[in-house]
Coordinates of C-alpha atoms in Angstrom, one line a residue:
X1 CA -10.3 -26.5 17.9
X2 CA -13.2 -24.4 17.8
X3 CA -16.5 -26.2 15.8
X4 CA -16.9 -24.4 12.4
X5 CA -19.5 -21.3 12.6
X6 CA -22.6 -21.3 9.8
X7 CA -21.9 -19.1 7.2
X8 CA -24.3 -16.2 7.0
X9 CA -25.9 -15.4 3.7
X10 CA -23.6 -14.2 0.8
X11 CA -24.5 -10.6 0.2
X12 CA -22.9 -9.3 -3.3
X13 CA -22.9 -5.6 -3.5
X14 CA -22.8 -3.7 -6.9
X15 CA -19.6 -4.0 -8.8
X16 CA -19.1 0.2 -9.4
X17 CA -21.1 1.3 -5.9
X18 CA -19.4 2.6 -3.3
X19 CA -20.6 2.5 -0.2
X20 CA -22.2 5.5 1.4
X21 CA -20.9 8.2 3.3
X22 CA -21.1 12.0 3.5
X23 CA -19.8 13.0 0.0
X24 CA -18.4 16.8 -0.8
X25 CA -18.7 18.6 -4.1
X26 CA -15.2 18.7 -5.3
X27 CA -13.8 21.9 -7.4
X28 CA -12.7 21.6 -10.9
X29 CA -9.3 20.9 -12.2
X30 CA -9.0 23.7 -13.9
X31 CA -10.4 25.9 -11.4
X32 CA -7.4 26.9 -9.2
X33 CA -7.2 25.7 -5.4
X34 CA -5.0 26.9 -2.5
X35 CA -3.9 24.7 0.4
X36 CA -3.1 27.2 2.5
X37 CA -1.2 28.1 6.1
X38 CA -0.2 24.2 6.1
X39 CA 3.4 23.0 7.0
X40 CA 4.7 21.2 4.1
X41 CA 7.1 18.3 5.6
X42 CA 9.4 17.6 2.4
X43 CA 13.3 15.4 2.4
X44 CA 14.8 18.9 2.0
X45 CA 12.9 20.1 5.3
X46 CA 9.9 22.2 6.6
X47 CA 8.6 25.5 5.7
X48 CA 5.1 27.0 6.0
X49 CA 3.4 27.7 2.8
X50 CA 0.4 27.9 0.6
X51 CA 0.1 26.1 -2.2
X52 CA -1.5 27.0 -5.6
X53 CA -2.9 24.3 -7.9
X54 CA -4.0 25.0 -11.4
X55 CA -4.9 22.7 -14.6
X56 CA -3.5 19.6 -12.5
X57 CA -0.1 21.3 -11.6
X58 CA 1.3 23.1 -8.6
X59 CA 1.2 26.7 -9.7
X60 CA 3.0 28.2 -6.8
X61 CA 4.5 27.8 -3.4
X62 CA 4.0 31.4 -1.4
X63 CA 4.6 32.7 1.6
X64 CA 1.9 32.4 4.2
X65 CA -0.9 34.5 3.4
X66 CA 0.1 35.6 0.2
X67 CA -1.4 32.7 -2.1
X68 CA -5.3 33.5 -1.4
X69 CA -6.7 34.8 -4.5
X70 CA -10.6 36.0 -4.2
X71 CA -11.3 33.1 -7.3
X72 CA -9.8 30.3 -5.7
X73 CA -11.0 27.4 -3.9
X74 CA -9.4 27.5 -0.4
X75 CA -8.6 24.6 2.0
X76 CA -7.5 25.8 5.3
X77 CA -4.2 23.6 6.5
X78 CA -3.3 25.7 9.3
X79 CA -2.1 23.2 12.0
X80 CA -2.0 20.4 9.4
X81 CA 0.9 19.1 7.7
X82 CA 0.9 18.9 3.6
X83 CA 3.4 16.2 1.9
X84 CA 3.6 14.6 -1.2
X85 CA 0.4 11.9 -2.3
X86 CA 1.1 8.2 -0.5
X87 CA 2.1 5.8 -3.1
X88 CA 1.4 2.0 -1.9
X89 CA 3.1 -0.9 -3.4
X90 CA 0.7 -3.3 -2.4
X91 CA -2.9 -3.1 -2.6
X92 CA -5.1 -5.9 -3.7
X93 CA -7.8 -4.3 -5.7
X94 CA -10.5 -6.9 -5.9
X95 CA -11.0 -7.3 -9.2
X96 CA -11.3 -9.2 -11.6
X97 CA -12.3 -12.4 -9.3
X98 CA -13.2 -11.0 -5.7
X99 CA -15.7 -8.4 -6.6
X100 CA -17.7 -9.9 -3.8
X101 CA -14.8 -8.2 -1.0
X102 CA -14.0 -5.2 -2.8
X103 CA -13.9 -3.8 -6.2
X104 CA -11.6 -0.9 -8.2
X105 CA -13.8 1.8 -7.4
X106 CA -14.2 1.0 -3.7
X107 CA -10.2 0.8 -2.9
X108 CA -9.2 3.4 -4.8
X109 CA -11.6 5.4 -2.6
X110 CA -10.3 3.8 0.4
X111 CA -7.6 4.6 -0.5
X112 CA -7.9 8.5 -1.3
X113 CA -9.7 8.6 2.1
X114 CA -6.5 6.8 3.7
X115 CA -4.1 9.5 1.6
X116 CA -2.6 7.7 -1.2
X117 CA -2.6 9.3 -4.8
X118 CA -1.5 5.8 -6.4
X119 CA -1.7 2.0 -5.7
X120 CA 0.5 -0.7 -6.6
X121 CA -2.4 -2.8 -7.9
X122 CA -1.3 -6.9 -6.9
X123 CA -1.6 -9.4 -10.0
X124 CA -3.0 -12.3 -8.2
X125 CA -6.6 -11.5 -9.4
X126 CA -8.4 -14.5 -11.1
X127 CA -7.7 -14.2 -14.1
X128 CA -3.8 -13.2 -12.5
X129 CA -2.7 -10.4 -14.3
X130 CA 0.0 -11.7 -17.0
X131 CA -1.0 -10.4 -20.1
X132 CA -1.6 -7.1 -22.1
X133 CA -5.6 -7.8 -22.2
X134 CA -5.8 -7.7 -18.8
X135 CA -3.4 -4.6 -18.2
X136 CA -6.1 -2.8 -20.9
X137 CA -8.7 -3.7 -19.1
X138 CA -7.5 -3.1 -15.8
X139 CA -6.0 0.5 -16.7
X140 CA -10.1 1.4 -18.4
X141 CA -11.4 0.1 -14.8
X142 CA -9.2 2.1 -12.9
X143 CA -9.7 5.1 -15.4
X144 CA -11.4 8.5 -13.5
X145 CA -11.3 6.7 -10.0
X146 CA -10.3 8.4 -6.8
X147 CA -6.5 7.9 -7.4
X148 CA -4.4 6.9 -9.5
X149 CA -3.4 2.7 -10.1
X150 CA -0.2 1.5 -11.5
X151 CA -0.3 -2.1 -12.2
X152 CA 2.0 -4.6 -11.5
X153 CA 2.3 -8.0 -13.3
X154 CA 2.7 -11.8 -12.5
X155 CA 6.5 -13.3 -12.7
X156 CA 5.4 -16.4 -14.0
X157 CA 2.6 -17.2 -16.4
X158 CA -0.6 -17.9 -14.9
X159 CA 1.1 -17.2 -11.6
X160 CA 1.9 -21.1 -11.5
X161 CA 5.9 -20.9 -11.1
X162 CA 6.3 -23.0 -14.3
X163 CA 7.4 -20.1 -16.7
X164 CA 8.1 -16.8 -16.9
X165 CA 5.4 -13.9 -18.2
X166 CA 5.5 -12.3 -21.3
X167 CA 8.0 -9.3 -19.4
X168 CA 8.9 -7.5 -22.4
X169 CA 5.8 -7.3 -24.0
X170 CA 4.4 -6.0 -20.4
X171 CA 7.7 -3.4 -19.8
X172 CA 7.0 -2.2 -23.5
X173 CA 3.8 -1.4 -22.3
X174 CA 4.9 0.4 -19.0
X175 CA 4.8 -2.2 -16.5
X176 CA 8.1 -1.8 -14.1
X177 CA 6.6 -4.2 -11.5
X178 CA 6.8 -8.2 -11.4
X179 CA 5.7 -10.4 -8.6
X180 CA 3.8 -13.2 -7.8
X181 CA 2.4 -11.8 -4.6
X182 CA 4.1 -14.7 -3.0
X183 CA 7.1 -16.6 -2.5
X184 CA 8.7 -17.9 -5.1
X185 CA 10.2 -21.5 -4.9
X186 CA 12.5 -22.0 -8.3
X187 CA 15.6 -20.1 -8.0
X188 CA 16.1 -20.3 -11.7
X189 CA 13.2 -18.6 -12.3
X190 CA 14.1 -16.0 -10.0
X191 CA 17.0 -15.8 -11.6
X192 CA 15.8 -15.2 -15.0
X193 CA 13.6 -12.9 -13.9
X194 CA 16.0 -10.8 -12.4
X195 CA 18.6 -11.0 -15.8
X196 CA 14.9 -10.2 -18.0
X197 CA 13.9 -7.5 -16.3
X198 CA 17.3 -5.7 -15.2
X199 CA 17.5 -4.0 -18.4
X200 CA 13.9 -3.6 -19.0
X201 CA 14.0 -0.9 -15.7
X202 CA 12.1 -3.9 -13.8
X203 CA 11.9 -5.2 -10.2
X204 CA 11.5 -8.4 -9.2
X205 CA 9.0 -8.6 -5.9
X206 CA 8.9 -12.2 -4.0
X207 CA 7.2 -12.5 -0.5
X208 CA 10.5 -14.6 1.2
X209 CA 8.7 -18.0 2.7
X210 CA 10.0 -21.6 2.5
X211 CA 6.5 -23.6 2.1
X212 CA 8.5 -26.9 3.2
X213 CA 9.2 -24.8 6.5
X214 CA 5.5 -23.7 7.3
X215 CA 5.6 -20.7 5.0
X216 CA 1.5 -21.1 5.2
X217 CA 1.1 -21.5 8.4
X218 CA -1.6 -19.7 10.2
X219 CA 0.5 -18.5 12.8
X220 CA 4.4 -17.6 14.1
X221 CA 6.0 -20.0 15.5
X222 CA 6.9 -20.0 19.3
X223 CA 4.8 -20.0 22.8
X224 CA 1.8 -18.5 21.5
X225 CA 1.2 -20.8 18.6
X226 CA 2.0 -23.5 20.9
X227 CA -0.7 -22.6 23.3
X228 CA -3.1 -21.8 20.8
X229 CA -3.2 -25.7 19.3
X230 CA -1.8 -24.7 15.8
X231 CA 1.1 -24.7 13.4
X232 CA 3.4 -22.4 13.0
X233 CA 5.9 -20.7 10.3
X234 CA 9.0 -20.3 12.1
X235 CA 11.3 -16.9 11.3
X236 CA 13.7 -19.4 9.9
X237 CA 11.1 -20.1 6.9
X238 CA 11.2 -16.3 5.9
X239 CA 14.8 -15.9 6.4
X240 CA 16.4 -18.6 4.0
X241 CA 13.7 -17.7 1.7
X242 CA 15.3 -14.0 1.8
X243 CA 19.1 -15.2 2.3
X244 CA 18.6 -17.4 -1.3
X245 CA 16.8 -14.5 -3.0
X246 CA 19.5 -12.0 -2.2
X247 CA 21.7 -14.1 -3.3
X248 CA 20.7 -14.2 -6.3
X249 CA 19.8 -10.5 -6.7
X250 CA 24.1 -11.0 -5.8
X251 CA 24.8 -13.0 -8.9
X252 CA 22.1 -11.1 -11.4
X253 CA 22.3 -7.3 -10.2
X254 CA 18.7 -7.2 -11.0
X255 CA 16.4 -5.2 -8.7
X256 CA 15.1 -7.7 -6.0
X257 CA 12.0 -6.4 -3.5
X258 CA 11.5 -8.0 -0.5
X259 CA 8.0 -7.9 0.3
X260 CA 6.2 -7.4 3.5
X261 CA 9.1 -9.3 5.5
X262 CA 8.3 -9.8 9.1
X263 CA 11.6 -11.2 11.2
X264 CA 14.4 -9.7 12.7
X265 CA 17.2 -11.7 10.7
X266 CA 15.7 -10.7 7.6
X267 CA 16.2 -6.9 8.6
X268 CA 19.9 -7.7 9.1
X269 CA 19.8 -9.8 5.6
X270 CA 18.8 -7.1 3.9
X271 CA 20.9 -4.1 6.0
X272 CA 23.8 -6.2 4.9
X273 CA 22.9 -6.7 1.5
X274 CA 22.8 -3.3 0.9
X275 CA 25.8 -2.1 2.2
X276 CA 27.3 -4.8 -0.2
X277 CA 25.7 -3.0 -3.0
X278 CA 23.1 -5.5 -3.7
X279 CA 20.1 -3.8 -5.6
X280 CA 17.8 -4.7 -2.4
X281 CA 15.0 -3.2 -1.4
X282 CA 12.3 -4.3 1.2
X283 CA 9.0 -3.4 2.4
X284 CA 6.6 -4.0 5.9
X285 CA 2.8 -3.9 6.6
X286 CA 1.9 -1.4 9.0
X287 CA 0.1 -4.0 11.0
X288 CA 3.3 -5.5 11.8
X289 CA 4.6 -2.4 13.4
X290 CA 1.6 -2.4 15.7
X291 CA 0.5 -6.0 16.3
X292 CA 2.6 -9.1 17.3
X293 CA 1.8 -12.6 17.9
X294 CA 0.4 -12.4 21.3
X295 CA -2.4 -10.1 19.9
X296 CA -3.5 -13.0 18.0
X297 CA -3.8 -15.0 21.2
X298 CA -7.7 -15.5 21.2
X299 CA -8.5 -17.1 17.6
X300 CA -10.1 -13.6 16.6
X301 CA -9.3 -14.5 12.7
X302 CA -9.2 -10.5 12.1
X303 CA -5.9 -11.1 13.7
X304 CA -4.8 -13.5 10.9
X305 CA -2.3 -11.6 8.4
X306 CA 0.3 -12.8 5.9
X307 CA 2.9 -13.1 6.6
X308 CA 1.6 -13.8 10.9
X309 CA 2.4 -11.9 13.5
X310 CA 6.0 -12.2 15.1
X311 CA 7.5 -11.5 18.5
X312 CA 8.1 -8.3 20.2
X313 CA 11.5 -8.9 18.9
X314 CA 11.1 -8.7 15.5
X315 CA 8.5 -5.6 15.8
X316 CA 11.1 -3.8 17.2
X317 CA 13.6 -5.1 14.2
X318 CA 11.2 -4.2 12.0
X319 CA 10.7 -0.3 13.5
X320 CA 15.0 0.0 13.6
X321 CA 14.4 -1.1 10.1
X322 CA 12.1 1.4 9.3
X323 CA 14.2 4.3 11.0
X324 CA 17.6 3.6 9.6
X325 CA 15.5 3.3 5.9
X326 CA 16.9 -0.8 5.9
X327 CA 13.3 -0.8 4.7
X328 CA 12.2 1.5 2.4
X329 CA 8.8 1.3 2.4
X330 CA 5.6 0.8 4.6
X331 CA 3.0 -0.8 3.0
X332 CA -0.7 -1.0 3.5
X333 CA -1.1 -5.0 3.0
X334 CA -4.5 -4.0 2.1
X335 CA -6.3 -7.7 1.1
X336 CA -10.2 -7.7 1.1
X337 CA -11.6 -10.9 2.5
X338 CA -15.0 -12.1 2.2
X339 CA -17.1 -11.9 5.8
X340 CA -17.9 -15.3 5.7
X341 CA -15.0 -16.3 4.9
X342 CA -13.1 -14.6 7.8
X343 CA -16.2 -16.4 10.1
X344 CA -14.7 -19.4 10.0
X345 CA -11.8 -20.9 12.7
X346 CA -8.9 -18.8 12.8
X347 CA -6.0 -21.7 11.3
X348 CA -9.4 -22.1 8.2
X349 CA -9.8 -18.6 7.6
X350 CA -7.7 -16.9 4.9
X351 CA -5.3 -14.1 5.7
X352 CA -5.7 -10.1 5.4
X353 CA -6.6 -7.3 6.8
X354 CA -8.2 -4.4 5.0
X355 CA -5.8 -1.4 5.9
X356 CA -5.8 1.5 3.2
X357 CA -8.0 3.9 5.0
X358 CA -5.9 3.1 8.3
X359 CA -2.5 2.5 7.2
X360 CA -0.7 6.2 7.1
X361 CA -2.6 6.9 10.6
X362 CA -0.9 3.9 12.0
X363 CA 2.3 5.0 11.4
X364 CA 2.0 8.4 11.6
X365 CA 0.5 7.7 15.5
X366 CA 3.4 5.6 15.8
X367 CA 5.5 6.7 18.8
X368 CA 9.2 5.6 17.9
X369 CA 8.7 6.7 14.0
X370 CA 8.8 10.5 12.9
X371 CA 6.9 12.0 10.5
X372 CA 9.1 12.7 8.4
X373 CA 10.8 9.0 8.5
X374 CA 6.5 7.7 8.0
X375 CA 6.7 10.3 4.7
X376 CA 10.0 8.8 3.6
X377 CA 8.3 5.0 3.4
X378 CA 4.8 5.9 2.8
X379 CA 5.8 8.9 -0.1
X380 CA 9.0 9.2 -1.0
X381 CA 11.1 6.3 -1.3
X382 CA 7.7 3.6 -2.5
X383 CA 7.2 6.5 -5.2
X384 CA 10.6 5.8 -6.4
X385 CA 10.7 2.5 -6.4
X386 CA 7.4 2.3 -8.5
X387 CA 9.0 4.7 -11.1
X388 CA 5.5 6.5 -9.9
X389 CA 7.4 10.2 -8.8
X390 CA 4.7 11.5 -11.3
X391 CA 1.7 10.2 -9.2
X392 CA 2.6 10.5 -5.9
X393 CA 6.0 11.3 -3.6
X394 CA 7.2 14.0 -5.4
X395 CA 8.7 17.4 -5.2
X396 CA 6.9 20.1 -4.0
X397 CA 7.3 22.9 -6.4
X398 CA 5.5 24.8 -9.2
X399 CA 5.6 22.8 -12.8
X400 CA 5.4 19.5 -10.7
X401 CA 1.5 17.5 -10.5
X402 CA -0.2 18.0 -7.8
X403 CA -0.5 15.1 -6.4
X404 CA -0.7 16.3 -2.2
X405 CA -2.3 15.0 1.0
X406 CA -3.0 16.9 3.8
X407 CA -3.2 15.5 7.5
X408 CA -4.5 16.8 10.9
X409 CA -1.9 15.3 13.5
X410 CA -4.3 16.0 16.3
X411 CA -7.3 15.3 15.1
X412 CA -9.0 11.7 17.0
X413 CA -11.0 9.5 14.8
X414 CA -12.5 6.4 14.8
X415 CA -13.6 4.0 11.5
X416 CA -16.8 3.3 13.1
X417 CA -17.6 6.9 13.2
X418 CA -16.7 8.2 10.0
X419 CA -17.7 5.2 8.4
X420 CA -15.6 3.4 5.7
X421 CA -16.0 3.1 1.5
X422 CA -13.9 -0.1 1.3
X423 CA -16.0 -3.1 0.7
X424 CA -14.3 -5.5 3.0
X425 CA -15.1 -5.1 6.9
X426 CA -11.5 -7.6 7.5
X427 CA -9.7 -4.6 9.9
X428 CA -9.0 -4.8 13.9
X429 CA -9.2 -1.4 13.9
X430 CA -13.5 0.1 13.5
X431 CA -13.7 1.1 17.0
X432 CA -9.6 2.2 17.6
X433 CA -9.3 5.5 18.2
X434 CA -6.5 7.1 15.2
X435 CA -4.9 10.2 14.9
X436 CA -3.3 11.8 11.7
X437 CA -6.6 11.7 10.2
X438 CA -6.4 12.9 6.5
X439 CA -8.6 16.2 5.7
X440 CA -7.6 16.6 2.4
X441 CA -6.2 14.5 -0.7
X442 CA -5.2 16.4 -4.0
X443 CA -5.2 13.4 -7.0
X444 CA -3.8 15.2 -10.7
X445 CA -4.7 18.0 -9.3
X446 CA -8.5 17.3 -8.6
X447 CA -9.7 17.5 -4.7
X448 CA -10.7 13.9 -4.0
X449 CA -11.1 14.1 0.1
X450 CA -11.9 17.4 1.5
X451 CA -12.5 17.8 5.3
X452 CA -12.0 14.0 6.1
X453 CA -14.8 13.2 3.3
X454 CA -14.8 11.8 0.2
X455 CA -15.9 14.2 -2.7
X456 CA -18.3 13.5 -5.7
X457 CA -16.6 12.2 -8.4
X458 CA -18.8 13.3 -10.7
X459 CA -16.9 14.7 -14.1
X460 CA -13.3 12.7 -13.4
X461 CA -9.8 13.1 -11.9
X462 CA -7.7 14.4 -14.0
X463 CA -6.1 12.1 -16.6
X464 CA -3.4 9.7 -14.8
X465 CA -0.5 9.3 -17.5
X466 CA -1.6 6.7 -20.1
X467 CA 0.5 3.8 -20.0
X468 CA 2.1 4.0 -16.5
X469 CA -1.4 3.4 -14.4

């Protein structure tokens, strides 16, 4: 095992900064905008179009050409496709607790820049979130930011698996969303979290890992963690984890969430499931459709993600998944870590990689995936499942909020040189070259990104639904 590096010296940047780049003016709400000559990719199909937005609504859908009015802002989409805002169901926000990786204001820009209108905002903050003070507080941080953020609350209380959250006090107050960010060991629990929250309109989300079966380990079990010197979580940890949780989704009919599962049997767990009826729904990191475990094979810890890496074998599992909708979503994993803490040997350092600016290029690059299949699990269906159609994912027609994202399929970028607002530097991917970069991003009806930039936010987005952020 490698010797332990020195730590370098904590640096703590400024709760509310975010971190320079070249910033646009953006328009008004209620000065009207045209997206026009893009190709908007929707479930019912393609058409060419140009889009009106006024007051934080789409206005109109015309013809090509015909939408241009002399007093309206204009972004060119010609060669670009236009789809519904991204909607992530699991981004870890920073705060309250790791302000010194990444804060509100800096992922909710990362994430404008990376497409998404709205973020599924993870509970396992420090406080965890499990209690309306901390939904108020969270909702007045997250308030005017570059997208919207719908927050999601613990299971149990305190996130310690000893008892459940205060759930109807948290649905009352529009929370739809329950997890631990984790796996969750008592099937009792799970159990009554499922009956709870099934007529409260809830899901139930539970990372499936057996912690008795190396559901921390650093690494996948098999050849590679065998040369590598280090323990490893074998697919069989993640896949009685999901078998016992779908079977008790079975018994309950409450809406069970499989999150960011990684093996091949667990694809066919849940493909089964569902064709039983079972209220099942599961969700993957875009990492793991573009890195297995042999990319880990050289103790870079910016390899290290939860859950690890798998074989070639799974990833390609996982991409059938993600074609024949088995999985209904694509997720950004996004989890700021520390530098020094990532500087450490790779089975010490914590898992995570920071992927909102780079997820929807990953899988929109992604050979074997269409666009509109990448649409249906980064828009569409996550939208859905958040009860979030209002932020994100939804119809394009006039009356609905304009909540829209525009990407260049052909246009080559790199992180390194556009530069990055997240906080946390944890991603494998600076000096990749990407396509699919995103040129515009339309939040409530307020231009957020123009031209691959972020825009001043000076005024605010447009109000984001009270009580469902």
């Amino acid at each position: 095992m490698r010797p332990p590096k020195p730590l370098p010296q904590r640096r703590i940047r400024r709760a509310e900064a975010v971190p320079e780049m070249a910033e646009q003016q953006s328009p008004a709400a209620s000065e009207p905008l045209v997206l026009a000559g893009g190709e908007i990719v929707e479930r019912t199909g393609r058409r060419h179009a140009d889009i009106t937005v006024l007051d934080g609504r789409i206005a109109a859908v015309d013809p090509p050409g015909t939408g241009r009015d002399g007093s309206a802002h204009v972004i060119d989409a010609t060669g670009c496709v236009v789809a519904a805002g991204l909607v992530d169901l699991f981004s870890r926000l920073g705060e309250p607790g790791n302000e010194e990786a990444e804060t509100v204001a800096t992922a909710t820009a990362a994430a404008a820049l990376g497409g998404f209108t709205a973020v599924l905002a993870q509970p396992d903050t420090d406080p965890p979130l499990d209690r309306l003070g901390q939904l108020a507080e969270l909702r007045r941080n997250a308030a005017g930011r570059h997208c919207a953020v719908v927050a999601a609350a613990t299971i149990t209380a305190d996130r310690v698996g000893k008892r459940l959250s205060p759930m109807a006090e948290l649905a009352d107050a529009g929370v739809r969303w329950f997890t631990d960010v984790g796996p969750l060991a008592d099937s009792g629990l799970l159990r009554r979290a499922l009956q709870y929250t099934g007529p409260l309109g809830g899901t139930v989300s539970v990372r499936p890992a057996t912690a008795h079966l190396g559901g921390t380990a650093a690494m996948a079990e098999g050849a590679v963690s065998a040369r590598m010197g280090l323990a490893g979580e074998p697919a069989a940890s993640e896949e009685l984890a999901a078998n016992a949780a779908i079977g008790v989704a079975r018994i309950t009919g409450g809406r069970l969430h499989l999150d960011r599962i990684s093996a091949a049997r667990t694809v066919e767990l849940v493909r089964a499931a569902k064709a039983e009826g079972i209220d099942v729904s599961a969700s993957v990191a875009a990492e793991h459709l573009y890195f297995i475990d042999v990319d880990a094979d050289g103790y870079d810890t910016l390899m290290r993600a939860e859950p690890p890496y798998r074989t070639a074998q799974d990833q390609a599992a996982l991409v059938a998944g993600v074609n024949d909708r088995t999985i209904d979503a694509v997720v950004s994993g996004h989890s700021p870590v520390p530098p020094q803490a990532k500087d450490l040997p790779f089975d010490e350092a914590p898992p995570g990689v920071a992927a909102l600016e780079t997820c929807a290029a990953l899988l929109l690059g992604h050979p074997d995936i269409s666009v509109e299949t990448a649409l249906d699990a980064l828009a569409w269906r996550p939208a859905e499942l958040a009860s979030a159609t209002h932020l994100g994912g939804g119809a394009i027609e006039p009356g609905q909020p304009a909540n829209l994202v525009v990407f260049d399929l052909e246009r080559p970028w790199t992180l390194a040189e556009r530069g990055s607002v997240s906080m946390a530097r944890n991603t494998p991917h600076r000096n990749r070259q990407m396509g699919a970069m995103v040129t515009a991003t339309i939040v409530a009806g307020r231009t957020v990104v123009t031209d691959g930039a972020l825009c001043s936010m000076a005024g605010t987005v447009a109000a984001l639904t009270a009580g469902t952020t």
